[in-house]
Amino acid sequence: MSCLTDNILTRRSIRAYQEKPVNSEDIKTILTAATWAPSGNNLQPWKFAVIINDKALIKKLSALTIYEHWVQTAPCLIAVFLDPESSEGLAIPKLHMKHVQSIGAAIQNMLLVANDLGLGTCWIGEILKNEKTLKNILKVPLMLELMAVISVGYSGSIIQKGKRKEVDESVICWK
Ligand SMILES: Cc1cc2nc3c(=O)[nH]c(=O)nc-3n(C[C@H](O)[C@H](O)[C@H](O)COP(=O)(O)O)c2cc1C
């Protein structure tokens, strides 16, 4: 099995973190991986807000989700946004959907590279309901669309075995 396949199969969402801080170089590597994701028309529609080793701010943001109890243990949160200005004036069919897919690819790159660096992550979508408040707290432009918050840190829990359906259950046809 290749290292990449092994990384994909062993990555799990981490929902408890050690006190240990994360270093900015690792976060930079994670963001670089994000920006090397494919994107529709190579428009790279992503923007990131990084909150690192700032306990007070992390606590404030954690309160925007029902997962506050473990999100606040993360030493780093990365808010991922879709920037509609990346495609201003372009009339490309289904562009918003392509942007959302591109950002999904960028986030997956982040999770995998973090795993490779020995860092745990969790993709937090539940926080999207509080997009407006999050943008106010972080003072990010209102036109940016919140896609997810990713928690990053050294795992503070035993990594569980994942669960998936059998591949065949997801294959509609194979001709
Ligand atoms: C779009 C999206 C939103 C998610 N939102 C949350 C969330 O709000 N809270 C959470 O604990 N996990 C969240 N997750 C993580 C999933 O629960 C997790 O990936 C799934 O259960 C499979 O587990 P694994 O990542 O350990 O393989 C989200 C994942 C995705 C892709």
XYZ file of N, CA and C and ligand atoms in Angstrom:
556
model
N 0.842 -1.200 0.000
C 0.000 0.000 0.000
C 0.881 1.255 0.000
N 0.554 2.236 -0.823
C 1.384 3.453 -0.858
C 1.167 4.259 0.416
N 2.105 5.156 0.695
C 1.974 6.035 1.863
C 0.687 6.843 1.768
N 0.373 7.290 0.555
C -0.821 8.133 0.399
C -2.084 7.336 0.703
N -2.155 6.113 0.154
C -3.337 5.282 0.407
C -3.453 4.997 1.900
N -2.328 4.714 2.514
C -2.320 4.436 3.947
C -2.800 5.667 4.731
N -2.352 6.832 4.319
C -2.782 8.090 4.960
C -4.304 8.248 4.836
N -4.816 8.027 3.626
C -6.261 8.179 3.394
C -7.049 7.211 4.283
N -6.553 5.985 4.368
C -7.301 4.961 5.122
C -7.159 5.114 6.637
N -6.094 5.753 7.081
C -5.884 5.841 8.543
C -6.328 7.172 9.130
N -6.551 8.192 8.288
C -7.002 9.478 8.829
C -8.368 9.330 9.495
N -8.494 9.845 10.690
C -9.782 9.830 11.384
C -10.024 11.221 11.937
N -11.276 11.596 12.119
C -11.596 12.867 12.770
C -11.170 12.787 14.226
N -10.490 13.823 14.683
C -9.983 13.869 16.055
C -10.786 14.908 16.837
N -11.318 14.476 17.955
C -12.208 15.350 18.720
C -11.738 15.550 20.161
N -10.424 15.510 20.365
C -9.801 15.843 21.664
C -8.339 16.108 21.365
N -7.809 17.188 21.920
C -6.441 17.574 21.595
C -5.593 17.743 22.847
N -4.285 17.502 22.673
C -3.343 17.747 23.761
C -3.140 19.259 23.899
N -2.652 19.669 25.065
C -2.342 21.090 25.328
C -1.247 21.621 24.396
N -0.397 20.675 23.934
C 0.768 21.030 23.118
C 0.440 21.984 21.954
N 1.166 23.104 21.848
C 0.894 24.013 20.731
C 1.321 23.424 19.385
N 0.751 23.948 18.335
C 1.189 23.518 16.996
C 2.093 24.613 16.437
N 2.991 24.224 15.543
C 3.868 25.289 15.048
C 3.396 25.844 13.705
N 3.701 27.128 13.517
C 3.192 27.860 12.347
C 3.693 27.262 11.042
N 4.899 26.707 11.065
C 5.434 26.100 9.834
C 4.542 24.952 9.367
N 4.094 24.115 10.340
C 3.202 23.005 9.986
C 1.885 23.535 9.410
N 1.381 24.597 10.007
C 0.108 25.158 9.506
C 0.317 25.703 8.092
N 1.465 26.308 7.860
C 1.792 26.824 6.519
C 1.848 25.668 5.512
N 2.423 24.544 5.929
C 2.488 23.373 5.031
C 1.071 22.881 4.710
N 0.229 22.864 5.738
C -1.172 22.423 5.547
C -1.890 23.357 4.564
N -1.664 24.655 4.712
C -2.334 25.622 3.823
C -1.772 25.540 2.398
N -0.492 25.262 2.301
C 0.108 25.116 0.965
C -0.540 23.928 0.252
N -0.717 22.831 1.010
C -1.379 21.652 0.428
C -2.791 22.021 -0.029
N -3.478 22.829 0.755
C -4.835 23.251 0.384
C -4.811 23.979 -0.954
N -3.843 24.857 -1.112
C -3.828 25.680 -2.325
C -3.384 24.903 -3.564
N -2.847 23.701 -3.345
C -2.492 22.854 -4.488
C -3.610 21.895 -4.877
N -4.770 22.073 -4.276
C -5.934 21.272 -4.689
C -6.350 21.717 -6.088
N -6.992 20.816 -6.813
C -7.540 21.264 -8.101
C -8.708 22.219 -7.848
N -8.942 23.131 -8.783
C -10.134 23.992 -8.652
C -10.672 24.285 -10.043
N -11.980 24.446 -10.133
C -12.628 24.713 -11.425
C -12.001 25.951 -12.062
N -11.568 25.827 -13.301
C -10.918 26.913 -14.050
C -9.692 27.469 -13.327
N -9.147 26.697 -12.415
C -7.998 27.091 -11.566
C -8.241 28.443 -10.897
N -9.489 28.660 -10.477
C -9.833 29.964 -9.878
C -9.438 30.050 -8.397
N -9.105 28.926 -7.784
C -8.607 28.907 -6.395
C -9.473 29.798 -5.485
N -10.734 29.396 -5.324
C -11.711 30.291 -4.693
C -11.638 30.345 -3.165
N -10.605 29.781 -2.582
C -10.529 29.667 -1.117
C -9.838 30.833 -0.453
N -10.244 31.069 0.781
C -9.550 32.019 1.675
C -9.545 31.359 3.052
N -8.511 31.632 3.822
C -8.358 30.986 5.131
C -8.145 32.023 6.228
N -8.740 31.773 7.374
C -8.438 32.578 8.569
C -7.860 31.601 9.588
N -6.637 31.879 10.025
C -5.929 30.966 10.933
C -5.928 31.561 12.336
N -6.354 30.773 13.283
C -6.323 31.189 14.694
C -5.433 30.164 15.378
N -4.255 30.610 15.803
C -3.275 29.651 16.308
C -2.777 30.058 17.690
N -2.853 29.086 18.601
C -2.338 29.259 19.964
C -2.884 30.514 20.664
N -4.135 30.882 20.335
C -4.787 32.020 20.998
C -6.014 31.441 21.721
N -5.771 31.024 22.974
C -6.805 30.276 23.709
C -8.112 31.051 23.841
N -8.010 32.363 24.106
C -9.220 33.161 24.344
C -10.084 33.203 23.085
N -9.427 33.434 21.953
C -10.190 33.526 20.697
C -10.757 32.153 20.299
N -9.975 31.121 20.539
C -10.439 29.760 20.201
C -11.659 29.411 21.059
N -11.637 29.826 22.310
C -12.770 29.547 23.204
C -14.022 30.275 22.706
N -13.823 31.513 22.296
C -14.945 32.318 21.798
C -15.573 31.685 20.548
N -14.730 31.208 19.657
C -15.238 30.585 18.424
C -15.878 29.223 18.715
N -15.296 28.503 19.676
C -15.847 27.186 20.037
C -17.294 27.292 20.503
N -17.595 28.414 21.144
C -18.936 28.614 21.692
C -19.988 28.723 20.585
N -19.548 28.825 19.335
C -20.499 28.920 18.217
C -20.953 27.545 17.743
N -20.456 26.493 18.389
C -20.869 25.146 17.986
C -21.275 24.313 19.206
N -22.096 23.321 18.945
C -22.493 22.414 20.030
C -21.301 21.555 20.467
N -20.204 21.629 19.715
C -19.008 20.828 20.044
C -17.977 21.618 20.838
N -18.455 22.676 21.487
C -17.574 23.569 22.254
C -16.604 22.823 23.165
N -17.110 21.765 23.823
C -16.294 21.069 24.827
C -14.983 20.513 24.259
N -14.985 20.064 23.023
C -13.707 19.579 22.471
C -13.072 20.560 21.496
N -13.877 21.367 20.819
C -13.273 22.330 19.866
C -12.343 23.281 20.628
N -12.736 23.641 21.848
C -11.906 24.586 22.602
C -10.556 23.985 23.035
N -10.402 22.674 22.918
C -9.109 22.065 23.273
C -8.104 22.151 22.110
N -8.591 22.544 20.937
C -7.688 22.607 19.767
C -6.782 23.834 19.863
N -5.479 23.666 19.615
C -4.589 24.831 19.631
C -4.662 25.663 18.351
N -5.352 25.127 17.357
C -5.458 25.876 16.090
C -6.810 25.601 15.421
N -7.419 26.661 14.942
C -8.629 26.531 14.119
C -8.353 27.234 12.794
N -8.819 26.615 11.733
C -8.692 27.267 10.419
C -10.093 27.396 9.826
N -10.536 28.642 9.661
C -11.836 28.869 9.029
C -11.587 28.962 7.529
N -12.400 28.227 6.780
C -12.230 28.167 5.325
C -13.426 28.864 4.667
N -13.114 29.782 3.783
C -14.156 30.578 3.125
C -14.100 30.424 1.613
N -15.263 30.650 1.009
C -15.354 30.750 -0.450
C -15.377 32.242 -0.780
N -14.483 32.630 -1.682
C -14.398 34.043 -2.062
C -15.095 34.252 -3.406
N -16.297 34.829 -3.398
C -17.014 35.004 -4.677
C -16.275 35.932 -5.624
N -15.394 36.772 -5.091
C -14.636 37.697 -5.956
C -13.629 36.969 -6.838
N -13.312 35.715 -6.481
C -12.344 34.973 -7.285
C -12.880 34.717 -8.696
N -14.189 34.882 -8.867
C -14.766 34.613 -10.190
C -15.667 35.757 -10.645
N -15.421 36.928 -10.089
C -16.289 38.066 -10.435
C -16.291 38.316 -11.937
N -17.484 38.478 -12.456
C -17.595 38.808 -13.880
C -17.552 37.599 -14.806
N -17.267 36.434 -14.279
C -17.192 35.248 -15.136
C -18.552 34.558 -15.198
N -18.975 34.213 -16.399
C -20.260 33.513 -16.539
C -19.974 32.058 -16.885
N -19.624 31.289 -15.882
C -19.325 29.866 -16.090
C -20.460 29.066 -15.467
N -21.094 28.168 -16.222
C -22.213 27.401 -15.653
C -21.787 26.635 -14.393
N -22.694 26.612 -13.410
C -22.485 25.831 -12.177
C -21.236 26.280 -11.406
N -20.866 27.533 -11.534
C -19.606 27.987 -10.938
C -19.590 27.870 -9.415
N -20.716 28.208 -8.779
C -20.725 28.135 -7.317
C -20.522 26.699 -6.866
N -21.169 25.766 -7.562
C -21.010 24.353 -7.197
C -19.550 23.915 -7.395
N -18.946 24.383 -8.468
C -17.531 24.047 -8.710
C -16.650 24.626 -7.610
N -16.974 25.826 -7.183
C -16.199 26.446 -6.095
C -16.312 25.611 -4.811
N -17.530 25.195 -4.505
C -17.743 24.406 -3.286
C -16.957 23.087 -3.378
N -17.002 22.464 -4.551
C -16.254 21.209 -4.735
C -14.752 21.445 -4.600
N -14.277 22.548 -5.177
C -12.841 22.865 -5.102
C -12.420 23.041 -3.644
N -13.274 23.686 -2.884
C -12.943 23.913 -1.474
C -12.968 22.599 -0.700
N -13.876 21.702 -1.070
C -13.875 20.367 -0.461
C -12.554 19.657 -0.726
N -12.056 19.792 -1.961
C -10.770 19.163 -2.311
C -9.644 19.792 -1.499
N -9.691 21.103 -1.344
C -8.654 21.812 -0.573
C -8.673 21.346 0.887
N -9.861 21.196 1.432
C -9.965 20.772 2.839
C -9.433 19.346 2.993
N -9.783 18.477 2.060
C -9.279 17.105 2.160
C -7.752 17.083 2.122
N -7.154 17.921 1.245
C -5.682 18.017 1.231
C -5.163 18.432 2.603
N -5.867 19.365 3.229
C -5.434 19.848 4.553
C -5.450 18.710 5.575
N -6.539 17.954 5.575
C -6.679 16.874 6.551
C -5.589 15.821 6.350
N -5.309 15.515 5.087
C -4.334 14.451 4.804
C -2.915 14.894 5.122
N -2.574 16.122 4.783
C -1.217 16.594 5.076
C -1.042 16.752 6.593
N -2.076 17.195 7.271
C -2.003 17.278 8.739
C -1.739 15.876 9.308
N -2.456 14.895 8.808
C -2.277 13.509 9.262
C -0.825 13.069 9.028
N -0.307 13.439 7.872
C 1.076 13.104 7.521
C 2.073 13.761 8.490
N 1.707 14.933 8.995
C 2.588 15.658 9.934
C 2.373 15.210 11.384
N 1.489 14.233 11.558
C 1.219 13.743 12.913
C 0.205 14.595 13.663
N -0.521 15.427 12.911
C -1.537 16.291 13.542
C -2.937 15.758 13.274
N -3.797 15.878 14.263
C -5.187 15.461 14.113
C -6.036 16.654 13.699
N -7.112 16.347 13.006
C -8.016 17.422 12.546
C -9.469 16.974 12.684
N -10.358 17.940 12.675
C -11.774 17.614 12.466
C -12.402 18.702 11.610
N -13.147 18.287 10.658
C -13.897 19.174 9.736
C -15.191 19.521 10.470
N -15.380 20.780 10.802
C -16.568 21.168 11.577
C -17.533 21.957 10.686
N -18.652 21.306 10.372
C -19.668 21.951 9.544
C -20.785 22.536 10.401
N -20.919 22.005 11.587
C -22.030 22.401 12.455
C -22.000 23.899 12.770
N -20.808 24.479 12.689
C -20.611 25.892 13.026
C -21.163 26.839 11.936
N -21.473 26.261 10.768
C -21.921 27.099 9.639
C -23.161 27.922 9.982
N -23.983 27.395 10.883
C -25.215 28.113 11.277
C -24.872 29.451 11.928
N -23.662 29.608 12.424
C -23.248 30.858 13.067
C -22.226 31.628 12.239
N -22.388 31.503 10.934
C -21.455 32.153 10.006
C -21.285 33.645 10.282
N -22.415 34.332 10.484
C -22.377 35.794 10.628
C -21.573 36.203 11.870
N -21.864 35.520 12.971
C -21.164 35.844 14.230
C -19.677 35.553 14.087
N -19.360 34.418 13.471
C -17.938 34.059 13.279
C -17.231 35.139 12.459
N -17.896 35.610 11.409
C -17.258 36.630 10.566
C -17.080 37.934 11.335
N -18.049 38.247 12.190
C -17.921 39.465 13.025
C -16.749 39.342 13.975
N -16.638 38.178 14.620
C -15.547 37.975 15.590
C -14.193 38.092 14.889
N -14.085 37.461 13.720
C -12.793 37.444 13.019
C -12.570 38.682 12.144
N -13.623 39.506 12.061
C -13.563 40.720 11.219
C -13.149 40.388 9.779
N -13.817 39.378 9.246
C -13.550 39.056 7.844
C -14.685 39.645 6.994
N -14.407 39.991 5.748
C -15.424 40.601 4.894
C -16.696 39.753 4.822
N -17.829 40.422 4.887
C -19.113 39.706 4.919
C -19.398 38.930 3.639
N -18.797 39.359 2.525
C -19.094 38.653 1.265
C -18.434 37.268 1.201
N -17.465 36.996 2.060
C -16.869 35.655 2.065
C -17.880 34.659 2.625
N -17.949 33.471 2.021
C -18.921 32.460 2.457
C -18.201 31.390 3.289
N -18.642 31.238 4.525
C -17.991 30.247 5.394
C -18.301 28.828 4.896
N -17.264 28.028 4.698
C -17.424 26.650 4.211
C -17.228 25.631 5.321
N -16.323 25.926 6.253
C -16.036 24.987 7.343
C -15.032 25.626 8.291
N -14.959 25.053 9.467
C -13.838 25.349 10.370
C -13.134 24.018 10.603
N -11.814 24.042 10.522
C -11.026 22.819 10.736
C -10.241 22.987 12.036
N -10.449 22.068 12.947
C -9.648 22.087 14.181
C -8.380 21.279 13.909
N -7.266 21.766 14.471
C -5.966 21.104 14.249
C -5.201 21.043 15.571
N -4.615 19.900 15.835
C -3.788 19.778 17.033
C -3.311 18.347 17.201
N -2.483 18.137 18.202
C -2.012 16.773 18.482
C -3.139 16.017 19.169
N -3.387 14.814 18.669
C -4.515 14.051 19.182
C -4.376 13.759 20.678
N -5.465 13.956 21.378
C -5.493 13.675 22.809
C -6.366 12.475 23.115
N -6.647 11.698 22.064
C -7.494 10.518 22.299
C -6.959 9.338 21.510
N -7.436 8.164 21.878
C -7.050 6.967 21.112
C -7.786 7.054 19.777
N -7.034 6.881 18.705
C -7.653 7.022 17.383
C -8.505 5.787 17.083
N -9.793 6.065 16.876
C -10.765 4.984 16.663
C -10.612 4.390 15.269
N -11.072 3.146 15.160
C -11.133 2.517 13.843
C -12.344 3.148 13.136
N -12.192 3.524 11.886
C -13.315 4.159 11.194
C -14.381 3.160 10.756
N -15.514 3.718 10.311
C -16.602 2.862 9.816
C -16.978 3.320 8.419
N -17.110 2.403 7.509
C -17.566 2.747 6.168
C -18.470 1.646 5.646
N -19.369 2.039 4.725
C -20.179 1.034 4.026
C -19.241 0.232 3.134
N -19.672 -0.927 2.717
C -18.914 -1.689 1.719
C -18.902 -0.881 0.421
N -17.801 -0.897 -0.294
C -17.694 -0.126 -1.547
C -18.843 -0.465 -2.494
N -19.185 -1.729 -2.584
C -20.243 -2.165 -3.507
C -21.574 -1.456 -3.257
N -21.805 -1.085 -2.022
C -23.068 -0.393 -1.710
C -23.125 0.990 -2.360
N -21.959 1.528 -2.704
C -21.921 2.874 -3.296
C -21.761 2.851 -4.812
N -21.583 1.671 -5.372
C -21.402 1.577 -6.820
C -22.755 1.287 -7.463
N -23.201 2.191 -8.306
C -24.510 1.999 -8.965
C -24.363 1.065 -10.149
N -23.298 1.281 -10.922
C -23.073 0.354 -12.032
C -21.591 0.277 -12.341
N -21.215 -0.798 -12.981
C -19.815 -1.098 -13.310
C -19.888 -1.880 -14.597
N -19.763 -1.219 -15.723
C -20.049 -1.877 -17.033
C -18.768 -2.260 -17.751
C -19.005 18.526 5.364
C -18.601 17.886 6.666
C -19.066 18.407 7.851
C -18.686 17.836 9.074
N -19.109 18.417 10.234
C -18.743 17.892 11.405
C -19.115 18.516 12.619
O -19.754 19.559 12.637
N -18.734 17.943 13.783
C -17.985 16.798 13.818
O -17.666 16.336 14.908
N -17.604 16.171 12.685
C -17.961 16.699 11.483
N -17.540 16.127 10.320
C -16.689 14.901 10.375
C -17.500 13.661 10.089
O -18.377 13.387 11.147
C -16.544 12.486 9.869
O -15.675 12.765 8.786
C -17.274 11.179 9.585
O -18.045 10.790 10.678
C -16.308 10.032 9.243
O -15.373 9.850 10.293
P -13.793 9.961 10.047
O -13.507 11.371 9.556
O -13.171 9.714 11.392
O -13.420 8.938 9.049
C -17.864 16.678 9.100
C -17.384 16.166 7.882
C -17.721 16.773 6.688
C -17.133 16.245 5.406
